Tab-separated table of C-alpha atoms and ligand atoms in Angstrom:
chain	number	residue	atom	x	y	z
A	27	UNK	CA	64.090	-38.557	-64.314
A	28	UNK	CA	60.351	-39.347	-62.029
A	29	UNK	CA	62.567	-40.706	-58.442
A	30	UNK	CA	59.935	-41.382	-56.145
A	31	UNK	CA	58.196	-44.200	-56.673
A	32	UNK	CA	53.945	-44.270	-57.151
A	33	UNK	CA	54.064	-46.563	-54.322
A	34	UNK	CA	55.629	-43.353	-52.345
A	35	UNK	CA	53.652	-40.961	-54.181
A	36	UNK	CA	50.526	-42.100	-53.450
A	37	UNK	CA	51.103	-42.498	-49.381
A	38	UNK	CA	49.295	-39.683	-47.270
A	39	UNK	CA	51.174	-39.009	-43.704
A	40	UNK	CA	48.477	-39.714	-41.740
A	41	UNK	CA	46.772	-36.465	-39.659
A	42	UNK	CA	47.325	-38.501	-36.423
A	43	UNK	CA	50.873	-37.526	-37.091
A	44	UNK	CA	49.905	-34.032	-38.527
A	45	UNK	CA	48.403	-32.786	-35.389
A	46	UNK	CA	51.730	-34.383	-33.086
A	47	UNK	CA	53.532	-32.439	-34.299
A	48	UNK	CA	51.250	-29.581	-34.754
A	49	UNK	CA	50.770	-30.029	-31.048
A	50	UNK	CA	54.704	-29.496	-30.784
A	51	UNK	CA	54.766	-25.767	-31.245
A	52	UNK	CA	52.737	-24.908	-27.943
A	53	UNK	CA	55.464	-25.939	-24.692
A	54	UNK	CA	51.948	-26.338	-22.388
A	55	UNK	CA	50.363	-28.626	-24.882
A	56	UNK	CA	47.808	-31.703	-23.309
A	57	UNK	CA	48.300	-34.035	-26.333
A	58	UNK	CA	46.154	-37.077	-26.566
A	59	UNK	CA	47.391	-37.583	-30.420
A	60	UNK	CA	49.262	-40.726	-30.061
A	61	UNK	CA	48.617	-44.138	-28.690
A	62	UNK	CA	52.299	-44.525	-27.032
A	63	UNK	CA	51.675	-45.096	-23.968
A	64	UNK	CA	53.765	-43.021	-20.322
A	65	UNK	CA	53.288	-45.423	-18.681
A	66	UNK	CA	57.150	-47.192	-17.817
A	67	UNK	CA	57.473	-51.203	-19.409
A	68	UNK	CA	57.112	-53.459	-16.139
A	69	UNK	CA	60.805	-53.366	-13.638
A	70	UNK	CA	61.394	-57.030	-14.750
A	71	UNK	CA	60.975	-56.651	-18.587
A	72	UNK	CA	63.332	-54.135	-18.021
A	73	UNK	CA	65.753	-55.959	-16.456
A	74	UNK	CA	65.387	-58.476	-19.118
A	75	UNK	CA	66.077	-56.850	-21.665
A	76	UNK	CA	68.956	-55.083	-20.064
A	77	UNK	CA	70.391	-57.822	-19.124
A	78	UNK	CA	70.988	-60.021	-22.296
A	79	UNK	CA	72.538	-56.282	-23.279
A	80	UNK	CA	74.796	-56.958	-20.930
A	81	UNK	CA	75.193	-60.153	-21.692
A	82	UNK	CA	76.482	-59.525	-24.922
A	83	UNK	CA	72.796	-60.908	-26.417
A	84	UNK	CA	73.146	-58.209	-29.086
A	85	UNK	CA	73.372	-59.676	-32.197
A	86	UNK	CA	71.269	-61.140	-35.004
A	87	UNK	CA	68.549	-64.473	-33.936
A	88	UNK	CA	67.395	-66.660	-36.236
A	89	UNK	CA	64.404	-65.009	-39.264
A	90	UNK	CA	61.645	-65.692	-37.380
A	91	UNK	CA	62.684	-65.246	-33.797
A	92	UNK	CA	64.498	-67.165	-30.517
A	93	UNK	CA	62.454	-70.511	-30.770
A	94	UNK	CA	62.728	-69.599	-27.018
A	95	UNK	CA	61.022	-67.174	-27.435
A	96	UNK	CA	58.721	-69.034	-30.316
A	97	UNK	CA	58.045	-71.588	-27.210
A	98	UNK	CA	56.928	-69.342	-24.847
A	99	UNK	CA	54.281	-67.395	-27.399
A	100	UNK	CA	53.192	-70.729	-28.242
A	101	UNK	CA	52.200	-71.683	-24.349
A	102	UNK	CA	51.708	-68.578	-23.926
A	103	UNK	CA	48.406	-68.098	-26.534
A	104	UNK	CA	47.615	-72.176	-25.931
A	105	UNK	CA	47.352	-71.037	-22.102
A	106	UNK	CA	45.231	-67.100	-22.708
A	107	UNK	CA	43.209	-68.053	-26.059
A	108	UNK	CA	43.426	-72.327	-26.344
A	109	UNK	CA	45.105	-71.850	-29.219
A	110	UNK	CA	47.744	-73.915	-30.688
A	111	UNK	CA	50.544	-72.626	-32.853
A	112	UNK	CA	53.486	-74.909	-33.906
A	113	UNK	CA	56.623	-72.547	-32.508
A	114	UNK	CA	58.685	-74.364	-34.355
A	115	UNK	CA	56.606	-73.962	-37.813
A	116	UNK	CA	53.821	-71.275	-37.472
A	117	UNK	CA	55.253	-68.713	-35.130
A	118	UNK	CA	57.404	-65.396	-36.625
A	119	UNK	CA	58.460	-62.535	-34.440
A	120	UNK	CA	58.283	-59.345	-35.785
A	121	UNK	CA	58.824	-55.936	-35.315
A	122	UNK	CA	56.374	-54.744	-33.450
A	123	UNK	CA	53.245	-55.693	-34.973
A	124	UNK	CA	53.083	-53.131	-37.862
A	125	UNK	CA	55.671	-55.301	-39.360
A	126	UNK	CA	54.257	-58.192	-38.398
A	127	UNK	CA	51.004	-57.024	-40.550
A	128	UNK	CA	53.593	-55.626	-43.441
A	129	UNK	CA	54.533	-59.612	-43.356
A	130	UNK	CA	51.559	-60.883	-43.830
A	131	UNK	CA	50.231	-58.821	-46.339
A	132	UNK	CA	53.115	-58.918	-48.435
A	133	UNK	CA	52.978	-62.609	-48.046
A	134	UNK	CA	49.538	-62.968	-48.983
A	135	UNK	CA	48.334	-60.156	-51.847
A	136	UNK	CA	49.272	-59.851	-54.794
A	137	UNK	CA	48.790	-56.569	-57.519
A	138	UNK	CA	45.501	-55.873	-57.076
A	139	UNK	CA	44.095	-58.072	-54.751
A	140	UNK	CA	41.029	-56.243	-52.567
A	141	UNK	CA	41.591	-55.873	-48.964
A	142	UNK	CA	38.595	-55.527	-46.814
A	143	UNK	CA	38.907	-52.885	-44.006
A	144	UNK	CA	35.728	-52.130	-42.332
A	145	UNK	CA	36.302	-48.217	-40.789
A	146	UNK	CA	36.944	-46.807	-38.355
A	147	UNK	CA	39.453	-48.514	-38.640
A	148	UNK	CA	43.927	-47.953	-37.738
A	149	UNK	CA	45.237	-45.968	-40.759
A	150	UNK	CA	47.896	-47.909	-41.828
A	151	UNK	CA	46.319	-51.090	-42.857
A	152	UNK	CA	44.945	-48.730	-45.905
A	153	UNK	CA	48.890	-47.919	-46.674
A	154	UNK	CA	50.391	-51.148	-45.837
A	155	UNK	CA	48.124	-52.926	-48.829
A	156	UNK	CA	48.404	-49.277	-51.300
A	157	UNK	CA	52.764	-50.171	-50.053
A	158	UNK	CA	51.975	-53.497	-51.045
A	159	UNK	CA	50.036	-53.016	-54.691
A	160	UNK	CA	46.349	-54.336	-53.121
A	161	UNK	CA	43.535	-52.658	-53.359
A	162	UNK	CA	42.036	-51.209	-49.969
A	163	UNK	CA	38.581	-51.373	-49.891
A	164	UNK	CA	36.577	-49.588	-47.456
A	165	UNK	CA	33.701	-50.127	-45.531
A	166	UNK	CA	32.258	-47.238	-44.477
A	167	UNK	CA	28.904	-47.921	-42.966
A	168	UNK	CA	27.080	-44.409	-42.618
A	169	UNK	CA	23.792	-46.514	-41.846
A	170	UNK	CA	25.966	-46.998	-37.871
A	171	UNK	CA	28.187	-44.100	-37.778
A	172	UNK	CA	25.935	-43.508	-34.187
A	173	UNK	CA	27.413	-47.019	-33.288
A	174	UNK	CA	30.767	-46.358	-34.550
A	175	UNK	CA	30.782	-50.020	-35.969
A	176	UNK	CA	30.265	-51.183	-39.364
A	177	UNK	CA	27.650	-53.745	-39.872
A	178	UNK	CA	27.893	-57.592	-40.724
A	179	UNK	CA	25.956	-56.608	-44.247
A	180	UNK	CA	27.824	-53.723	-44.751
A	181	UNK	CA	31.305	-55.956	-44.885
A	182	UNK	CA	29.212	-58.867	-46.686
A	183	UNK	CA	28.359	-56.695	-49.488
A	184	UNK	CA	32.185	-54.962	-50.498
A	185	UNK	CA	33.409	-58.992	-50.613
A	186	UNK	CA	33.914	-59.016	-55.080
A	187	UNK	CA	36.045	-62.259	-57.130
A	188	UNK	CA	38.929	-59.773	-56.383
A	189	UNK	CA	38.873	-59.793	-52.461
A	190	UNK	CA	41.434	-61.595	-51.130
A	191	UNK	CA	42.008	-60.732	-46.833
A	192	UNK	CA	39.751	-58.899	-44.161
A	193	UNK	CA	41.429	-57.239	-42.219
A	194	UNK	CA	40.034	-57.418	-38.229
A	195	UNK	CA	40.905	-55.739	-35.407
A	196	UNK	CA	39.330	-56.325	-32.143
A	197	UNK	CA	39.239	-54.751	-29.328
A	198	UNK	CA	38.983	-52.000	-32.052
A	199	UNK	CA	41.660	-48.573	-32.184
A	200	UNK	CA	40.083	-46.329	-32.868
A	201	UNK	CA	36.493	-46.526	-30.533
A	202	UNK	CA	37.695	-48.724	-28.004
A	203	UNK	CA	34.943	-51.437	-28.803
A	204	UNK	CA	34.919	-54.981	-28.955
A	205	UNK	CA	33.657	-56.338	-31.609
A	206	UNK	CA	30.112	-58.882	-30.571
A	207	UNK	CA	30.279	-62.377	-30.562
A	208	UNK	CA	27.555	-62.362	-33.192
A	209	UNK	CA	29.801	-60.615	-36.053
A	210	UNK	CA	33.330	-62.491	-35.530
A	211	UNK	CA	31.140	-65.530	-36.562
A	212	UNK	CA	30.023	-64.448	-39.138
A	213	UNK	CA	32.963	-63.620	-40.516
A	214	UNK	CA	34.028	-66.685	-40.342
A	215	UNK	CA	31.260	-68.472	-42.128
A	216	UNK	CA	32.004	-65.830	-44.572
A	217	UNK	CA	35.736	-66.288	-45.250
A	218	UNK	CA	35.212	-70.285	-45.415
A	219	UNK	CA	32.205	-69.470	-48.115
A	220	UNK	CA	34.428	-66.884	-50.605
A	221	UNK	CA	37.694	-68.460	-49.275
A	222	UNK	CA	39.515	-65.204	-48.159
A	223	UNK	CA	42.079	-65.007	-45.548
A	224	UNK	CA	41.760	-63.098	-42.396
A	225	UNK	CA	44.004	-60.456	-40.774
A	226	UNK	CA	43.318	-60.292	-37.578
A	227	UNK	CA	44.547	-57.609	-35.125
A	228	UNK	CA	44.384	-58.711	-31.558
A	229	UNK	CA	46.845	-56.249	-30.308
A	230	UNK	CA	44.835	-54.102	-27.651
A	231	UNK	CA	42.993	-57.761	-26.263
A	232	UNK	CA	44.463	-57.443	-22.937
A	233	UNK	CA	43.132	-54.206	-22.249
A	234	UNK	CA	39.474	-55.071	-21.551
A	235	UNK	CA	37.270	-53.205	-19.185
A	236	UNK	CA	34.923	-55.782	-18.900
A	237	UNK	CA	37.168	-58.466	-15.751
A	238	UNK	CA	39.251	-59.515	-18.096
A	239	UNK	CA	37.785	-62.023	-20.578
A	240	UNK	CA	39.536	-61.333	-23.606
A	241	UNK	CA	37.893	-60.448	-26.259
A	242	UNK	CA	36.859	-63.899	-29.194
A	243	UNK	CA	39.646	-64.919	-31.887
A	244	UNK	CA	38.344	-65.483	-34.724
A	245	UNK	CA	41.623	-68.264	-35.075
A	246	UNK	CA	39.559	-70.050	-32.696
A	247	UNK	CA	36.280	-70.784	-34.278
A	248	UNK	CA	36.052	-74.292	-36.099
A	249	UNK	CA	37.961	-74.390	-39.856
A	250	UNK	CA	39.592	-70.997	-39.308
A	251	UNK	CA	42.704	-71.357	-37.200
A	252	UNK	CA	44.135	-72.338	-41.676
A	253	UNK	CA	42.460	-69.310	-43.006
A	254	UNK	CA	43.452	-67.037	-40.331
A	255	UNK	CA	46.913	-64.546	-40.221
A	256	UNK	CA	46.536	-63.293	-36.312
A	257	UNK	CA	49.141	-60.121	-35.180
A	258	UNK	CA	49.325	-59.829	-31.780
A	259	UNK	CA	52.243	-57.052	-30.389
A	260	UNK	CA	53.598	-56.881	-26.937
A	261	UNK	CA	53.874	-52.426	-27.362
A	262	UNK	CA	50.232	-52.332	-25.529
A	263	UNK	CA	49.616	-54.910	-23.718
A	264	UNK	CA	53.412	-53.742	-21.021
A	265	UNK	CA	53.795	-50.771	-22.504
A	266	UNK	CA	57.009	-51.443	-24.814
A	267	UNK	CA	56.377	-49.212	-27.985
A	268	UNK	CA	59.808	-48.429	-28.212
A	269	UNK	CA	61.089	-52.243	-27.690
A	270	UNK	CA	59.570	-52.699	-31.235
A	271	UNK	CA	58.542	-56.564	-30.443
A	272	UNK	CA	55.762	-58.066	-32.186
A	273	UNK	CA	54.618	-61.846	-33.973
A	274	UNK	CA	52.254	-63.162	-35.861
A	275	UNK	CA	50.716	-66.922	-35.363
A	276	UNK	CA	49.504	-68.385	-39.063
A	277	UNK	CA	50.251	-71.595	-41.340
A	278	UNK	CA	53.420	-72.893	-42.215
A	279	UNK	CA	52.969	-71.615	-46.072
A	280	UNK	CA	52.461	-68.250	-45.185
A	281	UNK	CA	54.994	-68.207	-41.452
A	282	UNK	CA	57.435	-69.980	-43.899
A	283	UNK	CA	56.927	-66.787	-46.825
A	284	UNK	CA	56.839	-64.047	-44.285
A	285	UNK	CA	59.970	-65.501	-42.886
A	286	UNK	CA	61.751	-65.132	-45.860
A	287	UNK	CA	60.276	-61.799	-46.138
A	288	UNK	CA	62.139	-61.089	-42.787
A	289	UNK	CA	65.733	-61.900	-43.957
A	290	UNK	CA	65.410	-59.571	-46.481
A	291	UNK	CA	63.556	-56.439	-44.492
A	292	UNK	CA	64.405	-56.223	-40.768
A	293	UNK	CA	66.478	-59.685	-40.438
A	294	UNK	CA	65.045	-60.472	-36.810
A	295	UNK	CA	63.039	-58.277	-34.596
A	296	UNK	CA	65.784	-56.425	-32.029
A	297	UNK	CA	67.238	-59.534	-30.208
A	298	UNK	CA	67.423	-57.367	-26.368
A	299	UNK	CA	64.047	-56.816	-27.470
A	300	UNK	CA	62.902	-60.590	-27.411
A	301	UNK	CA	64.521	-61.709	-24.009
A	302	UNK	CA	62.543	-59.261	-22.568
A	303	UNK	CA	59.546	-60.413	-24.520
A	304	UNK	CA	60.196	-64.023	-22.883
A	305	UNK	CA	59.919	-62.556	-19.451
A	306	UNK	CA	56.789	-61.104	-19.995
A	307	UNK	CA	55.177	-63.355	-22.071
A	308	UNK	CA	55.692	-65.576	-18.317
A	309	UNK	CA	51.835	-67.226	-17.952
A	310	UNK	CA	52.838	-67.450	-13.767
A	311	UNK	CA	52.905	-63.595	-13.700
A	312	UNK	CA	50.346	-61.465	-14.714
A	313	UNK	CA	52.100	-57.725	-16.043
A	314	UNK	CA	48.746	-57.026	-18.705
A	315	UNK	CA	46.741	-57.025	-15.708
A	316	UNK	CA	48.508	-54.151	-14.038
A	317	UNK	CA	48.019	-52.596	-16.737
A	318	UNK	CA	44.117	-52.943	-17.498
A	319	UNK	CA	43.752	-51.470	-13.630
A	320	UNK	CA	46.002	-48.630	-14.512
A	321	UNK	CA	43.717	-47.408	-18.322
A	322	UNK	CA	40.762	-48.357	-16.530
A	323	UNK	CA	41.401	-45.665	-14.124
A	324	UNK	CA	42.144	-43.362	-16.807
A	325	UNK	CA	39.329	-44.301	-19.089
A	326	UNK	CA	37.426	-43.459	-15.514
A	327	UNK	CA	38.590	-39.769	-15.408
A	328	UNK	CA	38.184	-39.518	-18.586
A	329	UNK	CA	33.575	-40.000	-18.722
A	330	UNK	CA	33.823	-38.537	-15.154
A	331	UNK	CA	34.806	-35.627	-17.098
A	332	UNK	CA	32.721	-35.413	-20.122
A	333	UNK	CA	30.388	-36.321	-18.415
A	334	UNK	CA	29.696	-32.330	-17.146
A	335	UNK	CA	29.750	-31.322	-21.029
A	336	UNK	CA	26.648	-30.149	-22.131
A	337	UNK	CA	27.658	-30.476	-26.174
A	338	UNK	CA	30.288	-34.061	-25.986
A	339	UNK	CA	28.525	-37.510	-25.434
A	340	UNK	CA	32.070	-39.522	-24.462
A	341	UNK	CA	31.183	-43.482	-25.816
A	342	UNK	CA	32.296	-45.596	-23.168
A	343	UNK	CA	35.539	-47.620	-24.085
A	344	UNK	CA	35.526	-51.021	-23.657
A	345	UNK	CA	39.093	-51.838	-24.432
A	346	UNK	CA	42.109	-49.889	-25.089
A	347	UNK	CA	43.020	-46.398	-24.151
A	348	UNK	CA	41.542	-44.994	-26.758
A	349	UNK	CA	37.875	-42.845	-26.548
A	350	UNK	CA	36.105	-41.054	-29.287
A	351	UNK	CA	34.423	-38.091	-28.474
A	352	UNK	CA	31.268	-36.999	-30.351
A	353	UNK	CA	31.636	-33.174	-31.085
A	354	UNK	CA	28.121	-33.350	-32.985
A	355	UNK	CA	26.469	-30.398	-31.513
A	356	UNK	CA	29.238	-27.949	-31.597
A	357	UNK	CA	28.477	-28.219	-35.447
A	358	UNK	CA	31.609	-28.780	-36.207
A	359	UNK	CA	33.670	-31.323	-38.338
A	360	UNK	CA	36.636	-32.972	-36.805
A	361	UNK	CA	39.041	-31.450	-38.293
A	362	UNK	CA	37.562	-27.566	-38.124
A	363	UNK	CA	37.571	-28.598	-34.117
A	364	UNK	CA	40.592	-29.926	-33.913
A	365	UNK	CA	42.890	-27.365	-35.349
A	366	UNK	CA	40.342	-25.228	-33.183
A	367	UNK	CA	41.037	-26.625	-30.285
A	368	UNK	CA	44.842	-26.792	-29.970
A	369	UNK	CA	44.479	-22.828	-31.190
A	370	UNK	CA	42.391	-22.142	-27.820
A	371	UNK	CA	43.404	-24.618	-25.824
A	372	UNK	CA	46.750	-26.243	-26.655
A	373	UNK	CA	45.105	-29.950	-26.701
A	374	UNK	CA	45.543	-31.763	-29.637
A	375	UNK	CA	43.290	-34.635	-30.533
A	376	UNK	CA	42.871	-36.529	-33.559
A	377	UNK	CA	40.424	-35.631	-36.146
A	378	UNK	CA	37.343	-38.940	-35.960
A	379	UNK	CA	37.573	-38.157	-40.364
A	380	UNK	CA	40.723	-39.893	-40.582
A	381	UNK	CA	39.341	-43.889	-39.413
A	382	UNK	CA	37.265	-43.107	-42.371
A	383	UNK	CA	34.368	-40.687	-42.836
A	384	UNK	CA	31.733	-42.481	-40.453
A	385	UNK	CA	33.512	-40.758	-38.401
A	386	UNK	CA	33.662	-37.141	-39.180
A	387	UNK	CA	31.204	-36.125	-35.953
A	388	UNK	CA	33.859	-37.090	-33.136
A	389	UNK	CA	37.267	-36.662	-31.913
A	390	UNK	CA	39.284	-39.515	-30.952
A	391	UNK	CA	41.467	-39.172	-27.488
A	392	UNK	CA	44.415	-41.929	-26.062
A	393	UNK	CA	44.458	-41.760	-23.094
A	394	UNK	CA	47.668	-42.682	-21.970
A	395	UNK	CA	49.158	-39.231	-20.265
A	396	UNK	CA	49.182	-39.164	-16.925
A	397	UNK	CA	45.308	-38.967	-14.437
A	398	UNK	CA	46.361	-34.993	-13.897
A	399	UNK	CA	47.011	-34.088	-17.893
A	400	UNK	CA	43.351	-36.300	-18.631
A	401	UNK	CA	42.093	-34.063	-15.842
A	402	UNK	CA	42.847	-30.764	-17.300
A	403	UNK	CA	42.987	-31.927	-20.760
A	404	UNK	CA	39.550	-33.061	-20.699
A	405	UNK	CA	38.448	-29.853	-18.741
A	406	UNK	CA	39.466	-27.609	-21.574
A	407	UNK	CA	38.532	-29.552	-24.171
A	408	UNK	CA	34.353	-29.637	-22.075
A	409	UNK	CA	35.411	-25.818	-21.325
A	410	UNK	CA	35.816	-25.291	-25.010
A	411	UNK	CA	33.007	-26.766	-26.874
A	412	UNK	CA	30.837	-25.766	-24.432
A	413	UNK	CA	31.824	-22.038	-25.589
A	414	UNK	CA	30.329	-23.204	-28.494
A	415	UNK	CA	26.287	-24.060	-26.954
A	416	UNK	CA	26.826	-20.530	-25.381
A	417	UNK	CA	26.592	-18.140	-28.371
B	517	PMP	N1	47.764	-52.093	-34.543
B	517	PMP	C1	46.793	-51.320	-34.026
B	517	PMP	C2	45.540	-51.558	-34.600
B	517	PMP	C3	47.432	-50.831	-33.248
B	517	PMP	O1	46.665	-48.811	-32.596
B	517	PMP	C4	48.746	-51.375	-33.597
B	517	PMP	C5	49.798	-49.265	-32.969
B	517	PMP	N2	49.649	-47.768	-32.280
B	517	PMP	C6	49.497	-51.595	-33.803
B	517	PMP	C7	48.429	-52.520	-34.929
B	517	PMP	C8	51.113	-51.378	-33.829
B	517	PMP	O2	52.101	-52.059	-33.098
B	517	PMP	P1	53.243	-52.120	-32.835
B	517	PMP	O3	53.699	-51.254	-31.550
B	517	PMP	O4	53.544	-53.675	-32.234
B	517	PMP	O5	53.502	-52.241	-34.409
C-alpha cells in the first residue's frame, strides 16, 4: 500500500526552512532567515488576549470569527483603505494569512485550474496551489531580473484559457518592493477582460518606509471588489506571528464557501487571539506606526552596512522587513553563497533561488533581529564577500 498521497509527496520543504534548520547547529549564529519579528506584541494587545483567557473566553467562536472582530476589521479597512465590506457576510477571520490563502484557493480552484504567481514570490503560494490540485504558473521574468519585479507584459503572457486566478503580493516578500500603481491598474483591466479572480496578499502594507502611504489595493479599483480576495494578517503589522490570526475580505459567495471549509479545517481562529485582534485594529491607536518606525531604523542600519562592501549591493526595500542583496559580483549563485556563508561566518540567509530563477544572484535577509545583531551579521556578510574580491 502506498501510504502517502501524491499531493503530500509533491510538496518540498522550502529552502528557507532548510537554512533555518541548518543554522541551529551553531550557538553563535546570526539568523536572518525567517520573517518572524523579535519585537514583542504591544502590551495593550497582549493584555487584551490575557484578559480574554482569564475571563474564560477560551472556547470556539463562529466559523467566520467573532462578529465583534469582523465589525472592527470592517471599520479598520474602511478607515485606512476606503474599502467597504459587510462584516456579516464578506469577512472571515482565519488562522493567519496562511490559512486565509489556503481557504481562498480551496474555495475557488478546481483540479487543473492555473494560478499565476509572479516571481519573486512567497514560496507557500506555489505549494498551496498544488495542495488544492491547481497548477501554479510561475512567471519568472528573466529580462527584469535586475529590477526584481515581473513586468505586466510577462504576467499577461502567462494567462491561458485555464487561468482562474492571479496572486498579487504587494508590498512583496521577498523583495520589499511595492508594485507601482500602473502595474496594479493593468492587472485589474486584465482580470476583468479575462474574467479572472485576484488573490491579493497585503500582509505588509503597513510596514512601508515612504512616510506611511499605503500601497494601492487592487480591491479599490472599479469593478474589482467582486473579483478580488483580499488577504491580510496581524502577524507582521502588530508582531503577532504566534497568535495565528488573520482575515480575508471578499464577496459573499466566496466568504460563505470559505466559511464552510473553515468548519472542517480549523473550526475558527484561536479565540483569545481574536480578542487581542479587536484591540490591535482600533482606529484611534496606531500600533503599526510604532512597528514601522522600529523596522525603518533597522533598514537604515542594514543599508549603511552594505554601502561599505565592494562586492555586495543592497536593494533598498520600500516596505516589509526583507532586503535582497545582490551577490552577482562574487561569481557565486545564491545557494552556494548561503551555504558557504553559514559555514564560514555563522550567518544564515535565504538563497534567492527560493523565490524564482530571477533571484539567483541574490540572497534574502529578514531584518527581524535587534540592531546590534544586524550590524554584526551585515559586517560578517561583507567580510565574507569581500574576501572573494581580493582573491
Ligand atoms: N503572506 C506573505 C507574503 C508572508 O510573508 C507571510 C508570512 N511569512 C504570510 C502571508 C503568512 O502570514 P501569517 O503569519 O499571517 O500566516
